[in-house]
mmCIF file with all atom_site columns, C-alpha atoms in Angstrom:
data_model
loop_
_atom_site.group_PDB
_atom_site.id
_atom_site.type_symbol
_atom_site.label_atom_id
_atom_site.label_alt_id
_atom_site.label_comp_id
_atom_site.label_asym_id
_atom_site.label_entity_id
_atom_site.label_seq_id
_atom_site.pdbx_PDB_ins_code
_atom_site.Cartn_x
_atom_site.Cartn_y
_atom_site.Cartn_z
_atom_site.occupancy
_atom_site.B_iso_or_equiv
_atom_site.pdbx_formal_charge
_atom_site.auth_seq_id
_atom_site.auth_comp_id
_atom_site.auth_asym_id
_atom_site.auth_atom_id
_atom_site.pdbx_PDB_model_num
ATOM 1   C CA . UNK U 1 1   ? 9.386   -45.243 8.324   1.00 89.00 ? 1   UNK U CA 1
ATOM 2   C CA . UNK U 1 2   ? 6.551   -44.800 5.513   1.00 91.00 ? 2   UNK U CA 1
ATOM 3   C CA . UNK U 1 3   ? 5.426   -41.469 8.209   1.00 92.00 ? 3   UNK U CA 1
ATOM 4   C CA . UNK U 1 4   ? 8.905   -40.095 8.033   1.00 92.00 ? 4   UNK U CA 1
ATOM 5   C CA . UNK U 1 5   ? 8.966   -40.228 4.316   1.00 93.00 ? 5   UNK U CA 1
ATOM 6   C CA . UNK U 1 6   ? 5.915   -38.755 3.674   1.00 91.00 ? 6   UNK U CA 1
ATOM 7   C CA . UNK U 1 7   ? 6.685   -36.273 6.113   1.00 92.00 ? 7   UNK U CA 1
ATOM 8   C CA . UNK U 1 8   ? 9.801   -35.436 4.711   1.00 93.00 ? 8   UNK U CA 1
ATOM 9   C CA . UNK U 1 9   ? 8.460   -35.491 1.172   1.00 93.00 ? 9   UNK U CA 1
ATOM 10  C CA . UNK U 1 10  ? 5.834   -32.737 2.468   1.00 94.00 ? 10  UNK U CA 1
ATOM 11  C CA . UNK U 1 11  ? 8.452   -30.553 3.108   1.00 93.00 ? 11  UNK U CA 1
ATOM 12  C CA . UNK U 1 12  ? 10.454  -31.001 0.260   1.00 94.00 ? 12  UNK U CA 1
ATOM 13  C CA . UNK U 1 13  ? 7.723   -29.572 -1.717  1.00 93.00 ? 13  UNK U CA 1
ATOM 14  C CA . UNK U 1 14  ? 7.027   -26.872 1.053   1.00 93.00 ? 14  UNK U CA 1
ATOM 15  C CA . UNK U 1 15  ? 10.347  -25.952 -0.006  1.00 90.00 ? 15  UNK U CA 1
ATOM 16  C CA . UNK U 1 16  ? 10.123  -25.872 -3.330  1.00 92.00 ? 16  UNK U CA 1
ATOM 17  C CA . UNK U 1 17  ? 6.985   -24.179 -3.261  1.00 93.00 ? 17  UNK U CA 1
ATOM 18  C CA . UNK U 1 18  ? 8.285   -21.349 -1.528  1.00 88.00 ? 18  UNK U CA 1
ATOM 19  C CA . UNK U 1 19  ? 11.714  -21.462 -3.528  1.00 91.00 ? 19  UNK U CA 1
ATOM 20  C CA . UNK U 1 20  ? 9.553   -21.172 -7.048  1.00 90.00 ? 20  UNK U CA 1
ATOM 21  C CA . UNK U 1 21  ? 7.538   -18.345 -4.867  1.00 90.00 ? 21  UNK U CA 1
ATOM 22  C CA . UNK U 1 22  ? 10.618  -16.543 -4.112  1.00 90.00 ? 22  UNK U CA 1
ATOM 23  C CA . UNK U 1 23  ? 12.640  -16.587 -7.470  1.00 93.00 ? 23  UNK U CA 1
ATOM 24  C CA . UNK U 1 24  ? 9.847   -15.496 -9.505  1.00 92.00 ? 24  UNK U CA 1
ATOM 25  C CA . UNK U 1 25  ? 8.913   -12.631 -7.270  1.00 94.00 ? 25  UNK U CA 1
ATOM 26  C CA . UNK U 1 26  ? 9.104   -9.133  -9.251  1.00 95.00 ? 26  UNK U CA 1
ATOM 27  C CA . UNK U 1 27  ? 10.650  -7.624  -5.872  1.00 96.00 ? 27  UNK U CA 1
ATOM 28  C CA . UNK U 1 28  ? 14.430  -8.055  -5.217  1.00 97.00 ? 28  UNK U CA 1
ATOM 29  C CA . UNK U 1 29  ? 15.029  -9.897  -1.945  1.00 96.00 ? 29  UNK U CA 1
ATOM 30  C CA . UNK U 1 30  ? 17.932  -10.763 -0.187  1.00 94.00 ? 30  UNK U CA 1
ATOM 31  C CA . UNK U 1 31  ? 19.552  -12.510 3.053   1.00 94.00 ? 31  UNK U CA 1
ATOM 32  C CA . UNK U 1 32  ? 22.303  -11.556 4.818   1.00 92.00 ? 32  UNK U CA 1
ATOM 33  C CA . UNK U 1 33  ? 24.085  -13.361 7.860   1.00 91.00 ? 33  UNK U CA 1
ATOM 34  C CA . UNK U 1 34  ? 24.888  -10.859 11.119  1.00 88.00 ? 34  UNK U CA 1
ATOM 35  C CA . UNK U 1 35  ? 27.954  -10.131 9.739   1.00 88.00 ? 35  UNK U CA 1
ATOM 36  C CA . UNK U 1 36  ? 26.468  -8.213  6.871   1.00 86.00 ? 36  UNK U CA 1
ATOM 37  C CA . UNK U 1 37  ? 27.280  -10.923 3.839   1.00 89.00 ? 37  UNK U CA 1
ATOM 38  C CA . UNK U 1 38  ? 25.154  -11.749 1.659   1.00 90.00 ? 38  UNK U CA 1
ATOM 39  C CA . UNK U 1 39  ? 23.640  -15.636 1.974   1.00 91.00 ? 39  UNK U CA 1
ATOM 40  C CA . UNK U 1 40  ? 21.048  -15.458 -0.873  1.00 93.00 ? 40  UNK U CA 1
ATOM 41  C CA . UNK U 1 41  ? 19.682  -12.902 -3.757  1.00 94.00 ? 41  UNK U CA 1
ATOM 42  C CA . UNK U 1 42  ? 16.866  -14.024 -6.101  1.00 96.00 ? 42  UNK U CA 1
ATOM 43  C CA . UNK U 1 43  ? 16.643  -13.095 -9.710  1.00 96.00 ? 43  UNK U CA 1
ATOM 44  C CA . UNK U 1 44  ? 15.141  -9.536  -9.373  1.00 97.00 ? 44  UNK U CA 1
ATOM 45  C CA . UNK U 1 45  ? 18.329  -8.556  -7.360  1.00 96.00 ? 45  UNK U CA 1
ATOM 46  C CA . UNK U 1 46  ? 20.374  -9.536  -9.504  1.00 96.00 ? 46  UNK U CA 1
ATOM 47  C CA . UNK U 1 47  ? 18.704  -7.846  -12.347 1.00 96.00 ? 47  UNK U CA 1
ATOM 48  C CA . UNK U 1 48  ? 18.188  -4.599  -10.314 1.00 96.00 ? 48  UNK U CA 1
ATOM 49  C CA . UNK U 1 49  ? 21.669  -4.593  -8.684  1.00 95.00 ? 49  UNK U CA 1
ATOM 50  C CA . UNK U 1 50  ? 24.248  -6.791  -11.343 1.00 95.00 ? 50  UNK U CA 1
ATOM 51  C CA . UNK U 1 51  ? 25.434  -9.271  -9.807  1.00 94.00 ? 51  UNK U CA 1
ATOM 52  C CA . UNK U 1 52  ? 25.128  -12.892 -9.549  1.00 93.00 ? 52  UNK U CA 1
ATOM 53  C CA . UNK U 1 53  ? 24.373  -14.701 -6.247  1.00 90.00 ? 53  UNK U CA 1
ATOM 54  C CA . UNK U 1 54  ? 28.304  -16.197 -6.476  1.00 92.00 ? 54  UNK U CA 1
ATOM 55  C CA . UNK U 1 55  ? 29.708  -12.254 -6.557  1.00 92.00 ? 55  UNK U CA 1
ATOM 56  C CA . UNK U 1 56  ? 27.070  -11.093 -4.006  1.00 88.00 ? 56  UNK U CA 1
ATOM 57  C CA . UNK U 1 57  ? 28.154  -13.668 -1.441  1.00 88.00 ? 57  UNK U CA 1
ATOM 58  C CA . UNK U 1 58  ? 31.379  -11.972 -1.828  1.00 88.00 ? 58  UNK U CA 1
ATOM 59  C CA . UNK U 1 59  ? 29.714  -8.450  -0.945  1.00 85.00 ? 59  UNK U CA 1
ATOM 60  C CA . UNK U 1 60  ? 28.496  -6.842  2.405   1.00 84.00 ? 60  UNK U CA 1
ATOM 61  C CA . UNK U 1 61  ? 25.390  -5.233  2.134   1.00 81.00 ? 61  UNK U CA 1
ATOM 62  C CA . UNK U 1 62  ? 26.990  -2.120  3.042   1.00 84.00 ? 62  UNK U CA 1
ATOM 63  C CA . UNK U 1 63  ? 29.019  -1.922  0.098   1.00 87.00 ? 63  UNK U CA 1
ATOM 64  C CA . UNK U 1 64  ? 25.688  -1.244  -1.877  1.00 89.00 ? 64  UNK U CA 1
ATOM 65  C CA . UNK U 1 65  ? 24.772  1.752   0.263   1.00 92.00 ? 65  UNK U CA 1
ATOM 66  C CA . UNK U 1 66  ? 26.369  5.628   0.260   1.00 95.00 ? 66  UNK U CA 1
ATOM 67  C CA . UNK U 1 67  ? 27.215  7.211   3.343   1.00 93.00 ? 67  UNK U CA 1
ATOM 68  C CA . UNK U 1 68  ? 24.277  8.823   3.575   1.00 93.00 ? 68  UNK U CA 1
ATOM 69  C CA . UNK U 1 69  ? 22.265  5.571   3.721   1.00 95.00 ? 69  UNK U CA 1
ATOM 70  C CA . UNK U 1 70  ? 24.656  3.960   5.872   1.00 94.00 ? 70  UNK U CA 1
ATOM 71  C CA . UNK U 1 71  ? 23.968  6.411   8.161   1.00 94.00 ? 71  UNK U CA 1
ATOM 72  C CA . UNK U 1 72  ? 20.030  5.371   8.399   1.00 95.00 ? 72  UNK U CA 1
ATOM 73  C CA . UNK U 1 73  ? 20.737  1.772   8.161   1.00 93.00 ? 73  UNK U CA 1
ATOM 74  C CA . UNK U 1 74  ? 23.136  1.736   11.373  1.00 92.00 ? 74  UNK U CA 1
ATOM 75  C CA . UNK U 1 75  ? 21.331  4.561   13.151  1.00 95.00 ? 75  UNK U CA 1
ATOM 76  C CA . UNK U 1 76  ? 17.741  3.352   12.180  1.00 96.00 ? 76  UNK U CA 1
ATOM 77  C CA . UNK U 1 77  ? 17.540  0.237   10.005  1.00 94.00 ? 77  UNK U CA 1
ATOM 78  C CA . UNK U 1 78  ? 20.366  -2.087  12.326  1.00 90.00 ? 78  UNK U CA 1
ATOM 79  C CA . UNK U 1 79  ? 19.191  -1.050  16.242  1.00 92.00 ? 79  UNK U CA 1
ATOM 80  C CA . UNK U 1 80  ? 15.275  -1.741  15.094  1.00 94.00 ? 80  UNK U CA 1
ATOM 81  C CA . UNK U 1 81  ? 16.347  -5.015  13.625  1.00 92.00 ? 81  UNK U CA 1
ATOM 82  C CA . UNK U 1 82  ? 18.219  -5.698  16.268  1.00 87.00 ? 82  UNK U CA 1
ATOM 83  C CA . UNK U 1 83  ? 15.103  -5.432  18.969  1.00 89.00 ? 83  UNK U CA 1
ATOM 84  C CA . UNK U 1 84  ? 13.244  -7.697  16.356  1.00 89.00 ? 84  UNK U CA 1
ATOM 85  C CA . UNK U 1 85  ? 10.976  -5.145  14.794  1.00 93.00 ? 85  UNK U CA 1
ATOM 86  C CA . UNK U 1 86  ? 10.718  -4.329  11.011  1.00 96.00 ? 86  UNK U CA 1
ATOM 87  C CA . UNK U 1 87  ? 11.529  -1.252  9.128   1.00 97.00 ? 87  UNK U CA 1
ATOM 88  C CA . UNK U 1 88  ? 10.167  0.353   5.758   1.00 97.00 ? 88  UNK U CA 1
ATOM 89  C CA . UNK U 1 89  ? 11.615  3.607   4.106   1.00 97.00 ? 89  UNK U CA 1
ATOM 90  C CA . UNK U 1 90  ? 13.585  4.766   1.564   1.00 97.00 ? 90  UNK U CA 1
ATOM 91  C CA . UNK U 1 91  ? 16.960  4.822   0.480   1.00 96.00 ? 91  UNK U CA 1
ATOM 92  C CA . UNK U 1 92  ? 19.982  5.193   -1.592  1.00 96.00 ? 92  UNK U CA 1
ATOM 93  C CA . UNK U 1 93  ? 21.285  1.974   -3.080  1.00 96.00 ? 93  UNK U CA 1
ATOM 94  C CA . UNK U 1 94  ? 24.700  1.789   -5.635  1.00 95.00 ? 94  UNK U CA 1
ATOM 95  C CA . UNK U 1 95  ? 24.362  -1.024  -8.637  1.00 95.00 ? 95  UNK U CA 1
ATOM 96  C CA . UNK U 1 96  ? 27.690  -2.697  -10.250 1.00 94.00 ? 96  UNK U CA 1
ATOM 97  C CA . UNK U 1 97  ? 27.584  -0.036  -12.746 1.00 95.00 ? 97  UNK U CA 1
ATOM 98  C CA . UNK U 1 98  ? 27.730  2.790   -10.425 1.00 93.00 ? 98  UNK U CA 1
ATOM 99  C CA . UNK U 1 99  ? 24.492  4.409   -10.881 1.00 95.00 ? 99  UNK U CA 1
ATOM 100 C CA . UNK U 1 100 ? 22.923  5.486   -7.691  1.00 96.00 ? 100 UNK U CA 1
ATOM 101 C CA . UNK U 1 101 ? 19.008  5.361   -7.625  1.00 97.00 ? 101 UNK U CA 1
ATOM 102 C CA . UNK U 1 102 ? 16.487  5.447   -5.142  1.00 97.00 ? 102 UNK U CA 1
ATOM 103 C CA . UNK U 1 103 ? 15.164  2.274   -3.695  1.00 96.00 ? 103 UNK U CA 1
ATOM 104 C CA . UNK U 1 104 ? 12.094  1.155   -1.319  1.00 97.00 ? 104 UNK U CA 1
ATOM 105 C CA . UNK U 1 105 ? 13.100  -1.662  0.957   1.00 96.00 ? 105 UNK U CA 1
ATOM 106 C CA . UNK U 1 106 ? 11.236  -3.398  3.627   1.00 97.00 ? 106 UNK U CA 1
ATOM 107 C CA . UNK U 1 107 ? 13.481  -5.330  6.359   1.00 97.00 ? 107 UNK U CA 1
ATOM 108 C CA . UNK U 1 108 ? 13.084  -7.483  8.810   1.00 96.00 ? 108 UNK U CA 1
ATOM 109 C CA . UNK U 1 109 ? 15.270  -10.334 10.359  1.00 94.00 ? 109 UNK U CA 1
ATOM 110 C CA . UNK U 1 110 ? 15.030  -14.023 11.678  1.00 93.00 ? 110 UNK U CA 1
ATOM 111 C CA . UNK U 1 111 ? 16.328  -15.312 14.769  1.00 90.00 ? 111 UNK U CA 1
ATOM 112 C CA . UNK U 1 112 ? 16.877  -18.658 16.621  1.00 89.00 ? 112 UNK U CA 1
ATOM 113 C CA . UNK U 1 113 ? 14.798  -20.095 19.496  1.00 89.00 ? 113 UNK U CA 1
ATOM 114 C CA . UNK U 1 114 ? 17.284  -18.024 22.342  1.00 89.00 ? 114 UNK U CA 1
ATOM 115 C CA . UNK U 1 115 ? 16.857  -14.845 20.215  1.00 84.00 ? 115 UNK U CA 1
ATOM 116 C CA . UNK U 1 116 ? 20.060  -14.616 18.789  1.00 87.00 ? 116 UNK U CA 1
ATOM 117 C CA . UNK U 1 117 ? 20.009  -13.309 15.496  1.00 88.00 ? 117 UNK U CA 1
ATOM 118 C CA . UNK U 1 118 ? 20.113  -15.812 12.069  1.00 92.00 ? 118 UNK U CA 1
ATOM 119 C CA . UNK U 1 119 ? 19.490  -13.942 9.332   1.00 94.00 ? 119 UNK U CA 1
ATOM 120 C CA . UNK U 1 120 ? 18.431  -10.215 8.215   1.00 94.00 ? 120 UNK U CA 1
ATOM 121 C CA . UNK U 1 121 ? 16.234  -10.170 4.975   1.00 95.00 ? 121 UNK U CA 1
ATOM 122 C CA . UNK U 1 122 ? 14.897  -7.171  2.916   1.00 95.00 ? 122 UNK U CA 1
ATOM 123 C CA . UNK U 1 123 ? 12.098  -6.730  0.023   1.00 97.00 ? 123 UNK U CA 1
ATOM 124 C CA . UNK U 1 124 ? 13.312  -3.559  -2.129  1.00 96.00 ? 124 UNK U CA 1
ATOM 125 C CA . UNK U 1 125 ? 12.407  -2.052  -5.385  1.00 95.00 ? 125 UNK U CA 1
ATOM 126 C CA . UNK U 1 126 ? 13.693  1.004   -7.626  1.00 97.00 ? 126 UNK U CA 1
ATOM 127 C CA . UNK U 1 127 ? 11.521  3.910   -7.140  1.00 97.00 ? 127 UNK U CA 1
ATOM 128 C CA . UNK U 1 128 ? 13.640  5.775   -9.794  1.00 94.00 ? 128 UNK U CA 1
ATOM 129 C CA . UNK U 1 129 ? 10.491  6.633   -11.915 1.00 94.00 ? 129 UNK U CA 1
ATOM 130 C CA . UNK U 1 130 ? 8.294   7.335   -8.812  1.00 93.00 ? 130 UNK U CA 1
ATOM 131 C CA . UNK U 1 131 ? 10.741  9.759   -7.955  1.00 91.00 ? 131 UNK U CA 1
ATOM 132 C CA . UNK U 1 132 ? 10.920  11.529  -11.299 1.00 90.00 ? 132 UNK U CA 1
ATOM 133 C CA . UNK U 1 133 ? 7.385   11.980  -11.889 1.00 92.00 ? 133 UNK U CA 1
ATOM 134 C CA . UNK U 1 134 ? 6.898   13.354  -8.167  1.00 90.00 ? 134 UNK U CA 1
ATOM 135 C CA . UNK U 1 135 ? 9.629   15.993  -9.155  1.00 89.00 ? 135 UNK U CA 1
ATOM 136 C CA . UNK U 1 136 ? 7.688   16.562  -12.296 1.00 90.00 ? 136 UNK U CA 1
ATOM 137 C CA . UNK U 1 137 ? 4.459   17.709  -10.376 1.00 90.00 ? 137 UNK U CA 1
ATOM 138 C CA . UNK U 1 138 ? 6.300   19.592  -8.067  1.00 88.00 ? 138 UNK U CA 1
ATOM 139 C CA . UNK U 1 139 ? 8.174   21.446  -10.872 1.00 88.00 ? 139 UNK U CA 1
ATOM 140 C CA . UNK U 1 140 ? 4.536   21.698  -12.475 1.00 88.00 ? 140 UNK U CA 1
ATOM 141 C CA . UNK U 1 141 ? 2.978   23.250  -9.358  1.00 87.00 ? 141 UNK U CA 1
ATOM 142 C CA . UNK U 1 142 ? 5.368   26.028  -8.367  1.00 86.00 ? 142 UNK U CA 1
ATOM 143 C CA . UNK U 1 143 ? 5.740   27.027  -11.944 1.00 82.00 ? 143 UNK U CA 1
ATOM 144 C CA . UNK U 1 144 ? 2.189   27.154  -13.023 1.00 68.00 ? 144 UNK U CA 1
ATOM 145 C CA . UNK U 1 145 ? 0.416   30.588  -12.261 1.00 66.00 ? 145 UNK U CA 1
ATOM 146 C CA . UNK U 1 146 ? -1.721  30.974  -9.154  1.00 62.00 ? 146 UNK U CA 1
ATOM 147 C CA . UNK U 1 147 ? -5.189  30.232  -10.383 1.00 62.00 ? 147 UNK U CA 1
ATOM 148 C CA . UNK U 1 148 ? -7.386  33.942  -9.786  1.00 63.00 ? 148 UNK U CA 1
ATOM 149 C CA . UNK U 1 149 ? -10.432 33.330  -7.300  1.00 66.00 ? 149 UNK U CA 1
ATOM 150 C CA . UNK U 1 150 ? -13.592 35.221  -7.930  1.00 63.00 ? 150 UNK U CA 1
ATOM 151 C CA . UNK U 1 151 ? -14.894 36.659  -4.877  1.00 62.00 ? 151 UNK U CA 1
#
């Protein structure tokens, strides 16, 4: 019995470890179940996004994406997760507010022991500024005047 507790007590802070890990984490993160709701956001989602954990589990992840994003997530982002594989890029992402912004996210999923799926997960993070200075130097280098070569 003493074994068992100490076991147990070894996971416990395991857990809590990786809890204090995961809600301090500058990167929003979030769970969702197969059927697209949401089972847990951390603190930098719901700063980035607006809403609490309680309002998110009332959201499908979907209802954060435009069309044109929805498109890549079930013609990309879905069938790779789907075959157990990750997937990185870029895309469109709606907060409470309305505002559309760019966002980097990084997904992956977990599954049980038969391979059925458990739980999809994704790392993500506004890339509004990125975005804005790489338009900058864009607009700076076709408007600047072609620099004249001596022979």
């Amino acid at each position: 019995l003493q074994a068992e507790i100490a076991a147990r007590r070894r996971v416990e802070a395991e857990l809590r470890l990786f809890k204090s890990v995961v809600e301090t984490a500058d990167e929003a993160i979030a769970i969702s179940r197969p059927d697209g709701r949401l089972h847990y956001i951390n603190p930098a989602h719901e700063k980035l996004f607006g809403f609490s954990l309680a309002e998110a589990r009332e959201r499908n992840y979907r209802d954060y994406y435009p069309s044109s994003s929805i498109a890549v997530l079930e013609e990309v982002v879905v069938p790779r997760l789907a075959r157990g594989e990750s997937w990185e890029g870029e895309l469109e992402v709606y907060d409470r507010w309305g505002r559309c912004f760019p966002l980097w996210e990084r997904a992956g999923s977990l599954r049980q022991a038969d391979g059925t799926l458990s739980y999809s997960f994704g790392f993500m993070h506004d890339i509004s500024e990125r975005k804005a200075m790489e338009s900058e130097l864009r607009q700076a280098r076709s408007s600047s005047p072609p620099v004249a070569r001596s022979p």
